[in-house]
Each structure stands twice: as C-alpha cells, then as structure tokens.
PDB file of C-alpha atoms and ligand atoms in Angstrom:
ATOM      1  CA  MET A   1     120.783  64.339  25.152  1.00  0.00           C
ATOM      2  CA  PRO A   2     118.779  67.306  26.680  1.00  0.00           C
ATOM      3  CA  GLU A   3     120.582  69.688  29.235  1.00  0.00           C
ATOM      4  CA  LEU A   4     118.806  69.912  32.798  1.00  0.00           C
ATOM      5  CA  ASP A   5     119.007  73.474  32.107  1.00  0.00           C
ATOM      6  CA  ASP A   6     116.312  72.829  28.568  1.00  0.00           C
ATOM      7  CA  PHE A   7     113.471  71.783  31.249  1.00  0.00           C
ATOM      8  CA  ARG A   8     111.389  74.654  32.150  1.00  0.00           C
ATOM      9  CA  ASN A   9     109.469  73.041  34.990  1.00  0.00           C
ATOM     10  CA  PHE A  10     112.297  71.402  36.505  1.00  0.00           C
ATOM     11  CA  ASP A  11     115.067  73.110  38.834  1.00  0.00           C
ATOM     12  CA  VAL A  12     118.034  71.040  39.921  1.00  0.00           C
ATOM     13  CA  HIS A  13     120.319  72.667  42.984  1.00  0.00           C
ATOM     14  CA  TRP A  14     123.357  70.808  43.346  1.00  0.00           C
ATOM     15  CA  SER A  15     124.061  71.709  47.185  1.00  0.00           C
ATOM     16  CA  SER A  16     123.312  70.305  50.506  1.00  0.00           C
ATOM     17  CA  SER A  17     119.054  70.767  51.309  1.00  0.00           C
ATOM     18  CA  GLU A  18     119.973  71.339  54.863  1.00  0.00           C
ATOM     19  CA  GLU A  19     119.419  74.678  53.594  1.00  0.00           C
ATOM     20  CA  MET A  20     116.939  75.161  50.755  1.00  0.00           C
ATOM     21  CA  LYS A  21     116.694  78.942  49.975  1.00  0.00           C
ATOM     22  CA  GLU A  22     115.978  78.723  46.843  1.00  0.00           C
ATOM     23  CA  VAL A  23     112.505  77.639  47.293  1.00  0.00           C
ATOM     24  CA  ARG A  24     110.066  80.005  48.494  1.00  0.00           C
ATOM     25  CA  GLU A  25     107.745  79.165  51.564  1.00  0.00           C
ATOM     26  CA  GLU A  26     104.287  77.429  51.033  1.00  0.00           C
ATOM     27  CA  SER A  27     105.099  76.636  47.230  1.00  0.00           C
ATOM     28  CA  VAL A  28     105.266  72.999  47.482  1.00  0.00           C
ATOM     29  CA  GLN A  29     102.625  70.768  47.138  1.00  0.00           C
ATOM     30  CA  SER A  30     104.611  67.344  47.995  1.00  0.00           C
ATOM     31  CA  VAL A  31     108.029  66.415  49.113  1.00  0.00           C
ATOM     32  CA  ILE A  32     108.539  63.019  47.516  1.00  0.00           C
ATOM     33  CA  THR A  33     112.113  61.367  48.526  1.00  0.00           C
ATOM     34  CA  SER A  34     114.557  58.378  49.700  1.00  0.00           C
ATOM     35  CA  PRO A  35     117.276  59.730  52.119  1.00  0.00           C
ATOM     36  CA  PRO A  36     120.456  58.364  52.533  1.00  0.00           C
ATOM     37  CA  TYR A  37     120.283  55.578  55.018  1.00  0.00           C
ATOM     38  CA  TRP A  38     122.810  55.692  57.792  1.00  0.00           C
ATOM     39  CA  ASP A  39     125.884  54.100  57.263  1.00  0.00           C
ATOM     40  CA  LEU A  40     124.759  51.965  54.417  1.00  0.00           C
ATOM     41  CA  LYS A  41     126.137  53.481  50.766  1.00  0.00           C
ATOM     42  CA  ASP A  42     128.792  55.951  49.708  1.00  0.00           C
ATOM     43  CA  TYR A  43     127.366  58.613  47.462  1.00  0.00           C
ATOM     44  CA  GLY A  44     130.846  60.008  46.604  1.00  0.00           C
ATOM     45  CA  HIS A  45     130.623  63.583  48.418  1.00  0.00           C
ATOM     46  CA  GLU A  46     132.350  64.751  51.383  1.00  0.00           C
ATOM     47  CA  ASP A  47     129.327  66.766  52.768  1.00  0.00           C
ATOM     48  CA  GLN A  48     126.484  63.691  52.115  1.00  0.00           C
ATOM     49  CA  ILE A  49     124.824  62.656  55.048  1.00  0.00           C
ATOM     50  CA  GLY A  50     124.638  59.274  56.599  1.00  0.00           C
ATOM     51  CA  THR A  51     128.409  58.241  56.359  1.00  0.00           C
ATOM     52  CA  SER A  52     130.275  55.766  58.560  1.00  0.00           C
ATOM     53  CA  ASP A  53     131.957  58.230  60.467  1.00  0.00           C
ATOM     54  CA  GLU A  54     128.573  60.218  61.427  1.00  0.00           C
ATOM     55  CA  SER A  55     126.575  58.704  64.826  1.00  0.00           C
ATOM     56  CA  TYR A  56     123.111  57.755  64.530  1.00  0.00           C
ATOM     57  CA  GLU A  57     122.142  60.641  66.482  1.00  0.00           C
ATOM     58  CA  LEU A  58     124.137  63.305  64.500  1.00  0.00           C
ATOM     59  CA  TYR A  59     122.545  61.585  61.328  1.00  0.00           C
ATOM     60  CA  HIS A  60     118.873  62.187  62.329  1.00  0.00           C
ATOM     61  CA  ASP A  61     120.035  65.979  63.703  1.00  0.00           C
ATOM     62  CA  ARG A  62     121.172  67.035  60.249  1.00  0.00           C
ATOM     63  CA  MET A  63     118.040  64.899  58.924  1.00  0.00           C
ATOM     64  CA  ALA A  64     116.180  67.001  61.013  1.00  0.00           C
ATOM     65  CA  GLU A  65     117.235  70.468  59.218  1.00  0.00           C
ATOM     66  CA  VAL A  66     116.140  69.158  56.049  1.00  0.00           C
ATOM     67  CA  TRP A  67     112.659  67.693  57.198  1.00  0.00           C
ATOM     68  CA  ARG A  68     112.737  71.418  58.819  1.00  0.00           C
ATOM     69  CA  GLU A  69     113.319  72.992  55.544  1.00  0.00           C
ATOM     70  CA  CYS A  70     110.603  71.195  53.621  1.00  0.00           C
ATOM     71  CA  TYR A  71     107.604  71.968  56.300  1.00  0.00           C
ATOM     72  CA  ASP A  72     108.618  75.321  55.554  1.00  0.00           C
ATOM     73  CA  VAL A  73     108.417  75.039  51.792  1.00  0.00           C
ATOM     74  CA  LEU A  74     105.070  72.859  52.119  1.00  0.00           C
ATOM     75  CA  SER A  75     102.016  74.231  51.374  1.00  0.00           C
ATOM     76  CA  ASP A  76      99.310  74.234  53.799  1.00  0.00           C
ATOM     77  CA  ASP A  77      97.565  70.961  52.829  1.00  0.00           C
ATOM     78  CA  GLY A  78     101.084  69.745  51.549  1.00  0.00           C
ATOM     79  CA  THR A  79     102.090  66.204  52.193  1.00  0.00           C
ATOM     80  CA  MET A  80     105.618  64.556  52.595  1.00  0.00           C
ATOM     81  CA  TRP A  81     106.184  60.849  51.829  1.00  0.00           C
ATOM     82  CA  VAL A  82     109.608  59.390  52.836  1.00  0.00           C
ATOM     83  CA  VAL A  83     110.529  56.162  51.167  1.00  0.00           C
ATOM     84  CA  VAL A  84     113.213  54.628  53.685  1.00  0.00           C
ATOM     85  CA  ASP A  85     114.223  51.526  55.632  1.00  0.00           C
ATOM     86  CA  THR A  86     115.194  49.837  58.777  1.00  0.00           C
ATOM     87  CA  VAL A  87     119.045  49.612  59.131  1.00  0.00           C
ATOM     88  CA  MET A  88     121.179  46.754  60.704  1.00  0.00           C
ATOM     89  CA  GLU A  89     123.842  48.000  62.726  1.00  0.00           C
ATOM     90  CA  ARG A  90     126.686  45.344  64.101  1.00  0.00           C
ATOM     91  CA  GLY A  91     123.250  42.577  64.277  1.00  0.00           C
ATOM     92  CA  ASP A  92     121.209  45.209  65.670  1.00  0.00           C
ATOM     93  CA  LEU A  93     117.780  46.310  63.744  1.00  0.00           C
ATOM     94  CA  GLN A  94     117.525  50.264  64.006  1.00  0.00           C
ATOM     95  CA  LEU A  95     114.202  51.379  63.387  1.00  0.00           C
ATOM     96  CA  LEU A  96     115.192  54.149  60.983  1.00  0.00           C
ATOM     97  CA  PRO A  97     111.620  54.809  59.543  1.00  0.00           C
ATOM     98  CA  TYR A  98     110.416  55.211  62.801  1.00  0.00           C
ATOM     99  CA  HIS A  99     112.755  57.678  64.020  1.00  0.00           C
ATOM    100  CA  ILE A 100     112.523  60.040  61.190  1.00  0.00           C
ATOM    101  CA  ALA A 101     108.801  59.926  62.190  1.00  0.00           C
ATOM    102  CA  GLU A 102     109.631  60.796  65.033  1.00  0.00           C
ATOM    103  CA  ARG A 103     111.814  63.795  64.382  1.00  0.00           C
ATOM    104  CA  ALA A 104     109.541  65.148  61.577  1.00  0.00           C
ATOM    105  CA  GLU A 105     106.626  65.011  64.397  1.00  0.00           C
ATOM    106  CA  ASP A 106     108.836  67.241  66.703  1.00  0.00           C
ATOM    107  CA  ILE A 107     108.854  69.752  63.864  1.00  0.00           C
ATOM    108  CA  GLY A 108     105.359  69.758  63.413  1.00  0.00           C
ATOM    109  CA  PHE A 109     104.270  67.314  60.751  1.00  0.00           C
ATOM    110  CA  VAL A 110     101.335  65.122  61.480  1.00  0.00           C
ATOM    111  CA  LEU A 111     102.299  61.018  60.802  1.00  0.00           C
ATOM    112  CA  GLN A 112      99.291  59.669  58.576  1.00  0.00           C
ATOM    113  CA  ASP A 113     100.838  56.463  58.152  1.00  0.00           C
ATOM    114  CA  MET A 114     103.505  54.134  57.716  1.00  0.00           C
ATOM    115  CA  VAL A 115     102.745  52.577  54.359  1.00  0.00           C
ATOM    116  CA  VAL A 116     104.868  49.350  53.563  1.00  0.00           C
ATOM    117  CA  TRP A 117     106.259  48.876  49.909  1.00  0.00           C
ATOM    118  CA  HIS A 118     106.025  45.178  49.381  1.00  0.00           C
ATOM    119  CA  LYS A 119     109.220  44.307  47.339  1.00  0.00           C
ATOM    120  CA  PRO A 120     108.710  40.570  45.954  1.00  0.00           C
ATOM    121  CA  THR A 121     111.361  40.591  43.409  1.00  0.00           C
ATOM    122  CA  ALA A 122     114.046  41.846  46.524  1.00  0.00           C
ATOM    123  CA  ILE A 123     116.832  38.843  46.939  1.00  0.00           C
ATOM    124  CA  ALA A 124     119.228  38.487  49.690  1.00  0.00           C
ATOM    125  CA  GLY A 125     122.474  40.194  50.188  1.00  0.00           C
ATOM    126  CA  MET A 126     123.267  43.551  51.463  1.00  0.00           C
ATOM    127  CA  THR A 127     122.963  42.632  54.910  1.00  0.00           C
ATOM    128  CA  ASP A 128     123.203  39.976  57.820  1.00  0.00           C
ATOM    129  CA  ARG A 129     119.739  39.495  58.090  1.00  0.00           C
ATOM    130  CA  ASN A 130     118.033  35.906  58.709  1.00  0.00           C
ATOM    131  CA  VAL A 131     115.156  36.787  56.641  1.00  0.00           C
ATOM    132  CA  VAL A 132     115.388  38.145  53.216  1.00  0.00           C
ATOM    133  CA  ASN A 133     113.815  41.889  53.519  1.00  0.00           C
ATOM    134  CA  LYS A 134     111.245  42.220  50.887  1.00  0.00           C
ATOM    135  CA  LYS A 135     110.054  45.399  52.151  1.00  0.00           C
ATOM    136  CA  GLU A 136     110.710  49.290  52.864  1.00  0.00           C
ATOM    137  CA  TYR A 137     108.494  52.041  54.581  1.00  0.00           C
ATOM    138  CA  VAL A 138     106.769  54.996  53.087  1.00  0.00           C
ATOM    139  CA  VAL A 139     106.701  57.803  56.028  1.00  0.00           C
ATOM    140  CA  TYR A 140     103.421  59.512  55.013  1.00  0.00           C
ATOM    141  CA  LEU A 141     103.225  62.806  56.827  1.00  0.00           C
ATOM    142  CA  SER A 142     101.324  66.187  56.107  1.00  0.00           C
ATOM    143  CA  LYS A 143     101.512  69.645  57.682  1.00  0.00           C
ATOM    144  CA  ASN A 144      98.390  69.877  58.822  1.00  0.00           C
ATOM    145  CA  LYS A 145      95.773  67.505  59.617  1.00  0.00           C
ATOM    146  CA  ASP A 146      93.759  68.395  56.138  1.00  0.00           C
ATOM    147  CA  HIS A 147      95.484  67.763  53.593  1.00  0.00           C
ATOM    148  CA  LYS A 148      95.577  67.135  49.694  1.00  0.00           C
ATOM    149  CA  PHE A 149      94.877  63.785  49.074  1.00  0.00           C
ATOM    150  CA  ASN A 150      93.250  62.203  46.041  1.00  0.00           C
ATOM    151  CA  GLU A 151      92.106  58.833  46.747  1.00  0.00           C
ATOM    152  CA  GLY A 152      90.670  57.985  43.602  1.00  0.00           C
ATOM    153  CA  GLU A 153      94.048  58.742  41.660  1.00  0.00           C
ATOM    154  CA  ALA A 154      95.718  55.630  43.650  1.00  0.00           C
ATOM    155  CA  GLY A 155      95.696  53.491  40.094  1.00  0.00           C
ATOM    156  CA  ASN A 156      95.092  49.927  40.073  1.00  0.00           C
ATOM    157  CA  SER A 157      96.495  46.671  39.689  1.00  0.00           C
ATOM    158  CA  LEU A 158      95.227  43.185  40.085  1.00  0.00           C
ATOM    159  CA  GLU A 159      98.135  41.994  41.915  1.00  0.00           C
ATOM    160  CA  ASP A 160      98.414  44.975  43.810  1.00  0.00           C
ATOM    161  CA  PRO A 161      96.859  44.412  47.519  1.00  0.00           C
ATOM    162  CA  ALA A 162      96.821  48.200  47.944  1.00  0.00           C
ATOM    163  CA  VAL A 163      93.474  48.585  46.097  1.00  0.00           C
ATOM    164  CA  SER A 164      91.390  45.868  47.656  1.00  0.00           C
ATOM    165  CA  GLU A 165      87.635  44.815  46.835  1.00  0.00           C
ATOM    166  CA  ASP A 166      86.015  47.442  48.915  1.00  0.00           C
ATOM    167  CA  LYS A 167      88.010  50.222  46.455  1.00  0.00           C
ATOM    168  CA  ARG A 168      89.535  51.907  49.939  1.00  0.00           C
ATOM    169  CA  LEU A 169      93.353  52.540  49.098  1.00  0.00           C
ATOM    170  CA  GLY A 170      95.638  50.238  52.136  1.00  0.00           C
ATOM    171  CA  ASN A 171      98.643  50.395  53.017  1.00  0.00           C
ATOM    172  CA  LEU A 172     100.378  47.488  51.756  1.00  0.00           C
ATOM    173  CA  TRP A 173     101.672  48.352  48.231  1.00  0.00           C
ATOM    174  CA  ARG A 174     103.132  45.676  45.972  1.00  0.00           C
ATOM    175  CA  ASN A 175     106.048  47.394  43.336  1.00  0.00           C
ATOM    176  CA  PRO A 176     108.501  45.200  41.840  1.00  0.00           C
ATOM    177  CA  VAL A 177     112.128  46.623  41.782  1.00  0.00           C
ATOM    178  CA  LYS A 178     113.674  46.562  38.588  1.00  0.00           C
ATOM    179  CA  ARG A 179     117.797  46.471  38.311  1.00  0.00           C
ATOM    180  CA  GLY A 180     119.822  47.372  35.403  1.00  0.00           C
ATOM    181  CA  SER A 181     121.083  50.499  33.810  1.00  0.00           C
ATOM    182  CA  ILE A 182     119.683  53.289  32.257  1.00  0.00           C
ATOM    183  CA  GLY A 183     121.619  53.793  28.718  1.00  0.00           C
ATOM    184  CA  ASN A 184     124.537  54.100  28.875  1.00  0.00           C
ATOM    185  CA  ASN A 185     125.036  54.847  32.696  1.00  0.00           C
ATOM    186  CA  VAL A 186     125.458  52.471  35.379  1.00  0.00           C
ATOM    187  CA  LEU A 187     122.288  53.258  37.704  1.00  0.00           C
ATOM    188  CA  HIS A 188     122.302  54.971  40.617  1.00  0.00           C
ATOM    189  CA  LYS A 189     122.792  52.972  44.007  1.00  0.00           C
ATOM    190  CA  ALA A 190     119.654  53.201  45.167  1.00  0.00           C
ATOM    191  CA  PRO A 191     116.412  54.335  42.873  1.00  0.00           C
ATOM    192  CA  TYR A 192     112.983  53.642  43.613  1.00  0.00           C
ATOM    193  CA  PRO A 193     110.567  52.437  41.093  1.00  0.00           C
ATOM    194  CA  THR A 194     108.684  54.789  38.812  1.00  0.00           C
ATOM    195  CA  SER A 195     105.639  52.961  39.260  1.00  0.00           C
ATOM    196  CA  LEU A 196     105.800  53.835  43.317  1.00  0.00           C
ATOM    197  CA  ILE A 197     106.569  57.461  42.976  1.00  0.00           C
ATOM    198  CA  GLU A 198     103.552  58.061  40.246  1.00  0.00           C
ATOM    199  CA  ARG A 199     101.376  56.360  42.781  1.00  0.00           C
ATOM    200  CA  ILE A 200     102.231  58.802  45.354  1.00  0.00           C
ATOM    201  CA  VAL A 201     102.355  62.310  42.857  1.00  0.00           C
ATOM    202  CA  ARG A 202      98.948  61.297  41.406  1.00  0.00           C
ATOM    203  CA  LEU A 203      97.663  60.884  45.175  1.00  0.00           C
ATOM    204  CA  SER A 204      99.415  63.826  46.756  1.00  0.00           C
ATOM    205  CA  SER A 205      99.350  66.837  44.049  1.00  0.00           C
ATOM    206  CA  ASN A 206      97.413  67.877  40.951  1.00  0.00           C
ATOM    207  CA  GLU A 207      98.473  68.831  37.240  1.00  0.00           C
ATOM    208  CA  GLY A 208     100.735  72.039  37.641  1.00  0.00           C
ATOM    209  CA  ASP A 209     101.930  71.626  41.176  1.00  0.00           C
ATOM    210  CA  THR A 210     105.137  71.406  42.622  1.00  0.00           C
ATOM    211  CA  ILE A 211     107.075  68.529  43.729  1.00  0.00           C
ATOM    212  CA  LEU A 212     110.330  68.644  45.722  1.00  0.00           C
ATOM    213  CA  ASP A 213     113.057  66.168  46.221  1.00  0.00           C
ATOM    214  CA  PRO A 214     115.455  67.095  48.553  1.00  0.00           C
ATOM    215  CA  PHE A 215     117.557  63.910  47.678  1.00  0.00           C
ATOM    216  CA  LEU A 216     117.244  63.524  44.149  1.00  0.00           C
ATOM    217  CA  GLY A 217     119.629  61.169  43.191  1.00  0.00           C
ATOM    218  CA  SER A 218     119.274  59.724  39.465  1.00  0.00           C
ATOM    219  CA  GLY A 219     115.585  61.599  39.357  1.00  0.00           C
ATOM    220  CA  THR A 220     112.765  59.399  39.761  1.00  0.00           C
ATOM    221  CA  THR A 221     111.073  61.818  41.563  1.00  0.00           C
ATOM    222  CA  ALA A 222     111.682  64.563  38.974  1.00  0.00           C
ATOM    223  CA  LYS A 223     110.801  61.958  35.898  1.00  0.00           C
ATOM    224  CA  SER A 224     107.698  61.103  37.684  1.00  0.00           C
ATOM    225  CA  ALA A 225     106.488  64.630  38.609  1.00  0.00           C
ATOM    226  CA  LEU A 226     107.288  66.182  34.786  1.00  0.00           C
ATOM    227  CA  ARG A 227     105.632  62.914  33.349  1.00  0.00           C
ATOM    228  CA  LEU A 228     102.348  63.663  35.276  1.00  0.00           C
ATOM    229  CA  LYS A 229     102.664  67.560  34.042  1.00  0.00           C
ATOM    230  CA  ARG A 230     103.981  68.631  37.652  1.00  0.00           C
ATOM    231  CA  LYS A 231     107.032  70.920  37.868  1.00  0.00           C
ATOM    232  CA  CYS A 232     110.010  69.328  40.104  1.00  0.00           C
ATOM    233  CA  ILE A 233     112.558  70.684  42.235  1.00  0.00           C
ATOM    234  CA  GLY A 234     115.426  68.904  43.383  1.00  0.00           C
ATOM    235  CA  TYR A 235     118.600  68.862  45.584  1.00  0.00           C
ATOM    236  CA  GLU A 236     121.373  66.843  45.424  1.00  0.00           C
ATOM    237  CA  LEU A 237     125.375  66.986  46.333  1.00  0.00           C
ATOM    238  CA  ASN A 238     126.675  64.848  43.772  1.00  0.00           C
ATOM    239  CA  GLU A 239     126.977  66.556  40.582  1.00  0.00           C
ATOM    240  CA  ASP A 240     127.953  63.280  38.630  1.00  0.00           C
ATOM    241  CA  PHE A 241     124.217  62.348  38.759  1.00  0.00           C
ATOM    242  CA  ASP A 242     123.683  65.382  35.801  1.00  0.00           C
ATOM    243  CA  ASP A 243     124.258  63.132  32.967  1.00  0.00           C
ATOM    244  CA  ILE A 244     121.861  60.141  34.473  1.00  0.00           C
ATOM    245  CA  ILE A 245     119.018  62.629  35.525  1.00  0.00           C
ATOM    246  CA  ALA A 246     119.542  64.225  32.049  1.00  0.00           C
ATOM    247  CA  ASP A 247     119.330  60.482  30.025  1.00  0.00           C
ATOM    248  CA  ARG A 248     116.742  59.444  32.202  1.00  0.00           C
ATOM    249  CA  LEU A 249     114.255  62.455  31.017  1.00  0.00           C
ATOM    250  CA  SER A 250     115.243  62.336  27.514  1.00  0.00           C
ATOM    251  CA  ASP A 251     112.041  60.668  26.980  1.00  0.00           C
ATOM    252  CA  LEU A 252     109.865  63.616  28.476  1.00  0.00           C
ATOM    253  CA  LYS A 253     111.825  66.402  26.815  1.00  0.00           C
ATOM    254  CA  GLN A 254     109.239  67.459  23.744  1.00  0.00           C
ATOM    255  CA  GLN A 255     106.544  67.516  26.314  1.00  0.00           C
ATOM    256  CA  SER A 256     108.081  68.838  29.101  1.00  0.00           C
ATOM    257  CA  LEU A 257     109.184  71.627  27.074  1.00  0.00           C
ATOM    258  CA  THR A 258     105.909  72.859  25.711  1.00  0.00           C
ATOM    259  CA  ASP A 259     103.527  72.050  28.277  1.00  0.00           C
ATOM    260  CA  PHE A 260     102.214  74.431  30.657  1.00  0.00           C
TER     261      PHE A 260
HETATM  262  C1  SAM B   1     118.747  57.051  48.553  1.00  0.00           C
HETATM  263  S1  SAM B   1     119.669  58.142  47.633  1.00  0.00           S
HETATM  264  C2  SAM B   1     118.327  58.712  46.163  1.00  0.00           C
HETATM  265  C3  SAM B   1     117.843  57.950  45.266  1.00  0.00           C
HETATM  266  C4  SAM B   1     116.788  58.437  44.499  1.00  0.00           C
HETATM  267  N1  SAM B   1     115.294  58.257  44.634  1.00  0.00           N
HETATM  268  C5  SAM B   1     116.531  57.943  42.807  1.00  0.00           C
HETATM  269  O1  SAM B   1     115.589  57.416  42.682  1.00  0.00           O
HETATM  270  O2  SAM B   1     117.605  57.484  42.259  1.00  0.00           O
HETATM  271  C6  SAM B   1     119.754  59.812  48.445  1.00  0.00           C
HETATM  272  C7  SAM B   1     120.809  60.760  47.663  1.00  0.00           C
HETATM  273  O3  SAM B   1     120.817  61.606  48.624  1.00  0.00           O
HETATM  274  C8  SAM B   1     122.213  62.162  47.814  1.00  0.00           C
HETATM  275  N2  SAM B   1     122.633  63.041  49.314  1.00  0.00           N
HETATM  276  C9  SAM B   1     123.248  62.735  50.561  1.00  0.00           C
HETATM  277  N3  SAM B   1     123.307  63.854  51.337  1.00  0.00           N
HETATM  278  C10 SAM B   1     122.643  64.693  50.589  1.00  0.00           C
HETATM  279  C11 SAM B   1     122.717  66.320  50.955  1.00  0.00           C
HETATM  280  N4  SAM B   1     122.946  66.795  52.490  1.00  0.00           N
HETATM  281  N5  SAM B   1     121.790  66.797  50.072  1.00  0.00           N
HETATM  282  C12 SAM B   1     121.415  66.645  49.217  1.00  0.00           C
HETATM  283  N6  SAM B   1     121.623  65.355  48.447  1.00  0.00           N
HETATM  284  C13 SAM B   1     122.363  64.412  49.420  1.00  0.00           C
HETATM  285  C14 SAM B   1     123.011  61.332  47.816  1.00  0.00           C
HETATM  286  O4  SAM B   1     124.049  61.654  46.793  1.00  0.00           O
HETATM  287  C15 SAM B   1     121.983  60.204  47.114  1.00  0.00           C
HETATM  288  O5  SAM B   1     121.976  60.502  45.576  1.00  0.00           O
END
C-alpha cells in the first residue's frame, strides 16, 4: 500500500481546519467538502466539530471559522461546494444547509444555488422522519459573482435529470450511494459518491488546479481530484483515516506520482 507522503500532488494536514495556515491565500480553485453534521455522528476525536454537547449556534460559529479560512485561500474565481443535509433534532427539522449558506454569505461568499443530490438508493433508518429522505443538498457558493464554471464538463447520463433535453445543466443531480467496505477497511461513516464529486471537480476546476477539502474523511475528494489530474489539500482531525485514504488512492499511485 502507498504512503500518503508518496503523492506529490496531495498534502494532508492532521489538524482542525478552523485554522489552515499551511495554505497560501488565493491558491485554491475549489473547496469541495461534506462537513460533520451537527449532533449526528461521532468521528472519534475530541476536537471534532458537531458533537452532541455543542449547541447549534456554537456548531455554526466553529463552522464559520472554517468557511472564513476557505474564503481566504480561494482564488478570485474560485467556488465552494458543501454537501450537507437537514438534520432532525427531537422531531424538529433543522435547515442546516440553509444556515451554512447564510453564514457563508455573511463572510462574503455569493450563494449560487442549492443543488439537490437525489439518492435513489437511500433507505429508511437513521432518523425519526415519517418519509424516507432521498436527498441531500450541495450548497454552491462562489467567492465573487464571476467564477470558473465549466458547464460543458458536467458529464452526462441518460438516468440523470441534471442534464435535460435542452442540454443546460439542471440543479437536480442523481447519484446512487454504494454501501460496503473498501479493501480490508470498514468504510468511513459518511463517504459521498465519487461520481458526484467528479462532476463538481470537472465543473469547478481545470487540470493542474488545486482542490481543498477541509473535512477529508476517507478521502473521496482527494481521489476524485487526483484522478482528474488536479492537486489536492486535505484537513482531517482523525489520523486513523490515514490507511483508509492510502488504500483508496492505491490505484492512482503510478499516475499521480508521474503526472505534472
Ligand atoms: C462527513 S465526514 C467527511 C466524509 C468525506 N467526504 C468522505 O468522503 O469520506 C466529516 C469529517 O470531518 C472530520 N472533522 C470533524 N471536525 C473537524 C475539524 N475541526 N477539522 C478537520 N476535520 C474535522 C471528521 O473526523 C470526519 O471525518
């Protein structure tokens, strides 16, 4: 298995993304991430954002620190894509994606859209909702009104309502979730599908650009970015994910060590 240090185009920092001093200002083309959802999962680190003893306000205050750091390191035509969903709190639905959008706008981001990620394979469980939740949101923000957006790179699939007959990209994206394990490792608790992230990488950046994921988890963003010949920077608190990420990147090793 490769070591993460072997990847020339990938820097991982095992620290909180509330401070990203290792990243140069305006050096990142796109931020692509899914943050810890408030009070939902325990990722096994005492400094993680979103644990149950943290209020909803404090959660957003800490998140806002991360969004501010992201804003500073983004290039002028850069974008930020946050994959996140509403959460149930004692029978009451919290509009988490909308609150993240509002906090990001306070920092200076421009809200471009709330894309809906349709998860046809989602099953009941997890929460006490009466209806099965088959979607998440992708909060799509830009640093400035004018920003890089390669619409021709959206990809195409007959089953995907995102690409309709008039060939303009819509804001309903269909990406099934595959469950299971990767190699010998039990999968991270909340990975998102590579197909979803590859679309965002292609739309928001070109080869050679840098993608940042402030909540790296099992490294889906890194895998998609490196496969598509982008550079990647990731922050993650829990160093136990090191092996999982390395395992997921093992197919790419040759390519990523020799490319650009
Ligand atoms: C929803 S998961 C990310 C999943 C990832 N997109 C994937 O494909 O595996 C959120 C991650 O954020 C990490 N995390 C929580 N608080 C953090 C912080 N302050 N700084 C960096 N990472 C943090 C958690 O350990 C967890 O792995």
